[in-house]
mmCIF file of C-alpha atoms in Angstrom:
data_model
loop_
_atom_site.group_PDB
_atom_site.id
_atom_site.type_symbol
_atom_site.label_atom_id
_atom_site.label_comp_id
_atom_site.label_asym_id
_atom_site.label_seq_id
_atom_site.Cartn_x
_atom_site.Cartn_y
_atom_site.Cartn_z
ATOM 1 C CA UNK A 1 10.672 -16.331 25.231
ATOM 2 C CA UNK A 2 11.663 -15.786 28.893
ATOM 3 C CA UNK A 3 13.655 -18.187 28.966
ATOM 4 C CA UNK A 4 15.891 -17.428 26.310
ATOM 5 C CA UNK A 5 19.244 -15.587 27.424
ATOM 6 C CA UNK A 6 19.128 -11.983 27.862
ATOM 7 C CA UNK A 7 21.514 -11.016 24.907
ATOM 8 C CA UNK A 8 19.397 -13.580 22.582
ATOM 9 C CA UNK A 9 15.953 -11.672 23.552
ATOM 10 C CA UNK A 10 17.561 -8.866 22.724
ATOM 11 C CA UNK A 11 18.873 -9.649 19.902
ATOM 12 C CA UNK A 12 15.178 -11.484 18.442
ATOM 13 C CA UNK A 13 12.994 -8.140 19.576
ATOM 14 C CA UNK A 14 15.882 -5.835 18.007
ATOM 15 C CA UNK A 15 15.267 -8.069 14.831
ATOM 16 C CA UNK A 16 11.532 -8.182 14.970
ATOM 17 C CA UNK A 17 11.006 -4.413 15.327
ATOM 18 C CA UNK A 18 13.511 -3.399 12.303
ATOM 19 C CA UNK A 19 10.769 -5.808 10.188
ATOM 20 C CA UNK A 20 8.034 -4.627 10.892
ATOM 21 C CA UNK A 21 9.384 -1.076 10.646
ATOM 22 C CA UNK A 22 10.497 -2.301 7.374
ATOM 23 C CA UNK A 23 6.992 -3.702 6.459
ATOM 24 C CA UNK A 24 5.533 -0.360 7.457
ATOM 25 C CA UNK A 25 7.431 1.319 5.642
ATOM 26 C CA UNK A 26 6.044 -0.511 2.634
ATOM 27 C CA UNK A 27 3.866 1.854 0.633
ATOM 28 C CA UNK A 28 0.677 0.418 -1.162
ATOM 29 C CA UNK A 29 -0.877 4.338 -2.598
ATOM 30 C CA UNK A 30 1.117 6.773 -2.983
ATOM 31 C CA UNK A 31 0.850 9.917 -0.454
ATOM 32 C CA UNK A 32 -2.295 12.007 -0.133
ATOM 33 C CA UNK A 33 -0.911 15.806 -1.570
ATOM 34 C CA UNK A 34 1.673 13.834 -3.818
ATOM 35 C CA UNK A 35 1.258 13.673 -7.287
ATOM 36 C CA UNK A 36 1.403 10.588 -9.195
ATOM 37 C CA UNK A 37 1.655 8.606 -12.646
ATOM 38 C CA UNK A 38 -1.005 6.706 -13.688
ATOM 39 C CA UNK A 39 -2.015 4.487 -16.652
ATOM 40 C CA UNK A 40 -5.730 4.795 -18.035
ATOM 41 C CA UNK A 41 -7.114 1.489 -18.146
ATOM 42 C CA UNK A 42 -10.653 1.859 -19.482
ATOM 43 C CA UNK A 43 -13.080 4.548 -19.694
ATOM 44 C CA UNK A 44 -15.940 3.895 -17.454
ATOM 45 C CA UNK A 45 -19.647 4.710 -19.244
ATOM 46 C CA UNK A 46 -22.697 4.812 -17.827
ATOM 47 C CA UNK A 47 -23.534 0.700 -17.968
ATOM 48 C CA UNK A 48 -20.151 -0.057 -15.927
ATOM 49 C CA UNK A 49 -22.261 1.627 -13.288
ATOM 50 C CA UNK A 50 -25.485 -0.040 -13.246
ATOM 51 C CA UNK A 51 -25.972 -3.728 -11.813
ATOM 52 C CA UNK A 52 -24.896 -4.923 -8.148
ATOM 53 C CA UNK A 53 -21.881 -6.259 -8.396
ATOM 54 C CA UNK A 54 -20.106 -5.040 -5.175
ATOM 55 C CA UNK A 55 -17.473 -3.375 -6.840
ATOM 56 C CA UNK A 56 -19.862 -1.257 -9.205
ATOM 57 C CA UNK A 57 -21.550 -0.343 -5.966
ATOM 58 C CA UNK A 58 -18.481 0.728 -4.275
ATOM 59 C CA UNK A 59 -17.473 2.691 -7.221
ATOM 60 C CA UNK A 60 -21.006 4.322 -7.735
ATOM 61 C CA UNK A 61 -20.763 5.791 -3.996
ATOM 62 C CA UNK A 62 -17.503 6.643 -4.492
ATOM 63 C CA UNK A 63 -18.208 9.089 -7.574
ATOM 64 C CA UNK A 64 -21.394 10.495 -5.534
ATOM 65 C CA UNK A 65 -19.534 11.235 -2.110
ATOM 66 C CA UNK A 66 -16.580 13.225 -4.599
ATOM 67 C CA UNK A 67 -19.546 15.261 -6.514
ATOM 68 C CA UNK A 68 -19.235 13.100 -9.649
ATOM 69 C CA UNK A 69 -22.287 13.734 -11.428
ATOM 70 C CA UNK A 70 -24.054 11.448 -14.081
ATOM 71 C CA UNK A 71 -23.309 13.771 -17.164
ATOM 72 C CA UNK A 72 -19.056 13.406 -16.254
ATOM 73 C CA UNK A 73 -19.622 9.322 -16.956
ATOM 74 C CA UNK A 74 -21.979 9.855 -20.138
ATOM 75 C CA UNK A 75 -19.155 12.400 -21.279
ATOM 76 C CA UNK A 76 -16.655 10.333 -20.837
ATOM 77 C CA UNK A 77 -14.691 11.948 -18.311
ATOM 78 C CA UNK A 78 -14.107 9.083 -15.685
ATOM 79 C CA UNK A 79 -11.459 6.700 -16.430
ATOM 80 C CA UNK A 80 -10.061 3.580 -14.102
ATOM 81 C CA UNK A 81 -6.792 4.158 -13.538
ATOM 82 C CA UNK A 82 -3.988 2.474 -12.029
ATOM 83 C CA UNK A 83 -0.101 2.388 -11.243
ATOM 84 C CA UNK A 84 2.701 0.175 -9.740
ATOM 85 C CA UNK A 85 4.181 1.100 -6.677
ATOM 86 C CA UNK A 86 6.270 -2.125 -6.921
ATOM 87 C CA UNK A 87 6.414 -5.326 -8.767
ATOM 88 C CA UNK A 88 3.749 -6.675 -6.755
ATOM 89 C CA UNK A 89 2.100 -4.305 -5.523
ATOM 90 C CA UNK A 90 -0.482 -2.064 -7.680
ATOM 91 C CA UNK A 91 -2.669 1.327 -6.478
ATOM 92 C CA UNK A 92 -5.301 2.763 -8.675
ATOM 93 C CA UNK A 93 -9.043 4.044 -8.281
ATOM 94 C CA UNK A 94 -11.286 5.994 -10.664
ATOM 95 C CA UNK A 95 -9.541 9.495 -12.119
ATOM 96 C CA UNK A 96 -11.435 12.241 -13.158
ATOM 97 C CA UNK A 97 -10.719 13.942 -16.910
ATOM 98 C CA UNK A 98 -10.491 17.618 -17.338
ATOM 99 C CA UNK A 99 -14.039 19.064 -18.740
ATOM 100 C CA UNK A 100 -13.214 18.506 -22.566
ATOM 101 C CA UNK A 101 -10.129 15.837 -22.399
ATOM 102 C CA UNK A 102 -10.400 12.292 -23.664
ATOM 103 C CA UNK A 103 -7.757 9.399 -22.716
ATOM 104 C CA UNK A 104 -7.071 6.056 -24.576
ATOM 105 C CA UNK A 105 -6.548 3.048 -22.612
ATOM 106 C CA UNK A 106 -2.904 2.597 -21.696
ATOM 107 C CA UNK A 107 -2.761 6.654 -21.756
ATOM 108 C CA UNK A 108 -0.362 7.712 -18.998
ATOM 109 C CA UNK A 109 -1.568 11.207 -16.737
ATOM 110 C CA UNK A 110 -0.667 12.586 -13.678
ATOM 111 C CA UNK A 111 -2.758 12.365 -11.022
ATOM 112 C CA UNK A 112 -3.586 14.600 -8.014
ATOM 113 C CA UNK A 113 -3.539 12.299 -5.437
ATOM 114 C CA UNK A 114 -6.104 13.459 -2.673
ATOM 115 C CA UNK A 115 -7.828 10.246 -2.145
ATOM 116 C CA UNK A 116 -6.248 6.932 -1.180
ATOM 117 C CA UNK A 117 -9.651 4.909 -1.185
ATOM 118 C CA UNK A 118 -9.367 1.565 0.850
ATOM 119 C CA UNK A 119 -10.637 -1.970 -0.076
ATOM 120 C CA UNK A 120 -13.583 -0.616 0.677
ATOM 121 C CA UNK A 121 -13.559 2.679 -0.755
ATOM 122 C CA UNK A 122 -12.827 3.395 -4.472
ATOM 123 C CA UNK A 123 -10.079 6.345 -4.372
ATOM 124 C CA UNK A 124 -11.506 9.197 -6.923
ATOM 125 C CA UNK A 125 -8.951 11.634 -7.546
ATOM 126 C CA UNK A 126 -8.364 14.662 -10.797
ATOM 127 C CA UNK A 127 -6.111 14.029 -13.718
ATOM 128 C CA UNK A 128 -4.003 17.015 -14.352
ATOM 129 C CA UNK A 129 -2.116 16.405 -17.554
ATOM 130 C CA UNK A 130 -1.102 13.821 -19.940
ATOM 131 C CA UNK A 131 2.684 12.058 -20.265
ATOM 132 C CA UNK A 132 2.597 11.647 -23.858
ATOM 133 C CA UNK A 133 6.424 10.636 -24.004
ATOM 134 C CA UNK A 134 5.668 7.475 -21.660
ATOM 135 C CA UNK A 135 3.994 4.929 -24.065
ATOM 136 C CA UNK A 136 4.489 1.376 -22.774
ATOM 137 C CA UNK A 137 1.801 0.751 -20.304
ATOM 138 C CA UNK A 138 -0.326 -1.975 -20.925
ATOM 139 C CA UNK A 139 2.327 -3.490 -23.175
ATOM 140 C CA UNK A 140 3.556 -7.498 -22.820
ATOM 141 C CA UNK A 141 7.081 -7.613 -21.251
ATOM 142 C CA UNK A 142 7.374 -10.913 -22.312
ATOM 143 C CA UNK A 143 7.256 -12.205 -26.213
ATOM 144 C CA UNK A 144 6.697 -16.006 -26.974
ATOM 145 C CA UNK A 145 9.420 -17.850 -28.410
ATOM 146 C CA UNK A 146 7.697 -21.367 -30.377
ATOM 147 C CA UNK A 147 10.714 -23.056 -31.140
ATOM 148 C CA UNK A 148 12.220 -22.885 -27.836
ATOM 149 C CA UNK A 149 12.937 -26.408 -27.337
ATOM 150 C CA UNK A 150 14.515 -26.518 -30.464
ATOM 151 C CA UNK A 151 16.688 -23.772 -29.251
ATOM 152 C CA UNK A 152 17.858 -26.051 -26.267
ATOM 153 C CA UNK A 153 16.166 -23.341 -23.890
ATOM 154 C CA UNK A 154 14.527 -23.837 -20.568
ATOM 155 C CA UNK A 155 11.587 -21.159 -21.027
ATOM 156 C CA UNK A 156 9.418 -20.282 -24.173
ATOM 157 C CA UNK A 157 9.418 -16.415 -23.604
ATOM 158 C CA UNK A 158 11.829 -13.679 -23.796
ATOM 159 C CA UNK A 159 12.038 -10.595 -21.762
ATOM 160 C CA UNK A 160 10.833 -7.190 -23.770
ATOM 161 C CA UNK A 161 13.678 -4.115 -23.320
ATOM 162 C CA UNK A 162 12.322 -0.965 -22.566
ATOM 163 C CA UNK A 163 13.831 1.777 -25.084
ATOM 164 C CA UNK A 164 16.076 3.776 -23.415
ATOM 165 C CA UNK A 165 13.678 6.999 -22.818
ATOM 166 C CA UNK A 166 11.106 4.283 -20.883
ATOM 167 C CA UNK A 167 13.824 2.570 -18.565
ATOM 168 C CA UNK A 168 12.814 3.318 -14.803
ATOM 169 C CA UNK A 169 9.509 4.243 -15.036
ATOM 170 C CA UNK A 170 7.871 0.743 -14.889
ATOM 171 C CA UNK A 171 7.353 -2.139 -13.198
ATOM 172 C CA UNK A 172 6.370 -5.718 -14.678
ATOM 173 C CA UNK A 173 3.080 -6.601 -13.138
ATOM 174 C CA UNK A 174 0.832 -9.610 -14.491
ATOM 175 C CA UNK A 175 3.483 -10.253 -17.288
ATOM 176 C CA UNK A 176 3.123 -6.361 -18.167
ATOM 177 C CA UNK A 177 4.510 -3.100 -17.658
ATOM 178 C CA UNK A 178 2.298 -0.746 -15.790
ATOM 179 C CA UNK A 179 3.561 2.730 -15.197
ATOM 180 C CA UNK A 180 5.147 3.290 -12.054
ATOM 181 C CA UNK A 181 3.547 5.780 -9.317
ATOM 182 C CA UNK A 182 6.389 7.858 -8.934
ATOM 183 C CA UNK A 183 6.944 10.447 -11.238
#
């Protein structure tokens, strides 16, 4: 590197530091204080908690160290949840229901967000309300097309369109759309 010119070192570091501010600039949760969208995945019940599998362990001391008592599993009140903050890039954790509220799988809430968890740490955070309008989590964004070589085409699936009231708030993620973490 020393011996490069002057002007060329300059140029590289100038380079190297506006990608990696970039990179960290890259979110993977969403802000601790923020509030953000999440899909329901699953309800978790009290046999996704037994067993010593290490994520079933991690999320076990995650719902004791937030005060997540055994009768908020058995009533049904923790839910996995996740979002997208990008195409490739998903956040999610374990979301706790309001005493009394149930939520279907693909349900999409907003979410309290004062927990980022870590890989090692399951984030446990409160649901605060429902999106009822926002209904395609979960869906396929993709639908198979059998005849496609007849057709003369180079793929066998076609991209899904959003309706217009779903546009912009999801992101394609394992061949699905999975709400987006910003409300």
């Amino acid at each position: 590197m020393n011996s490069l010119p002057p002007l060329v070192r300059v140029l590289f570091m100038s380079t190297l530091l506006v990608c990696t501010a970039w990179l960290a600039g890259c979110a993977s949760a969403p802000p601790v204080s923020s509030v953000a969208v999440v899909a329901v995945m699953r309800t978790v019940n009290p046999g996704d908690l037994e067993g010593q599998h290490a994520q079933t362990r991690q999320d076990r001391q995650a719902l004791r160290d937030a005060g997540v008592d055994s009768n908020a599993v058995a009533a049904g009140r923790v839910v996995r949840v996740a979002c997208a903050m990008m195409t490739d890039g998903t956040w999610g954790g374990l979301g706790i229901l309001p005493p009394g509220a149930q939520a279907a799988p693909g349900s999409v809430w907003r979410l309290q967000v004062g927990d980022v968890g870590s890989n090692e740490r399951t984030a446990v955070n409160a649901l605060i309300a429902p999106l009822p309008e926002l209904t395609w989590s979960g869906k396929s964004a993709y639908t198979f097309v059998p005849n496609w070589r007849e057709l003369g085409r180079w793929t066998n699936i076609d991209p899904v369109e959003l309706p217009k009231d779903q546009r912009g708030h999801y992101h394609i993620v394992f061949s699905h759309f999975l709400v987006s973490c910003r409300p």
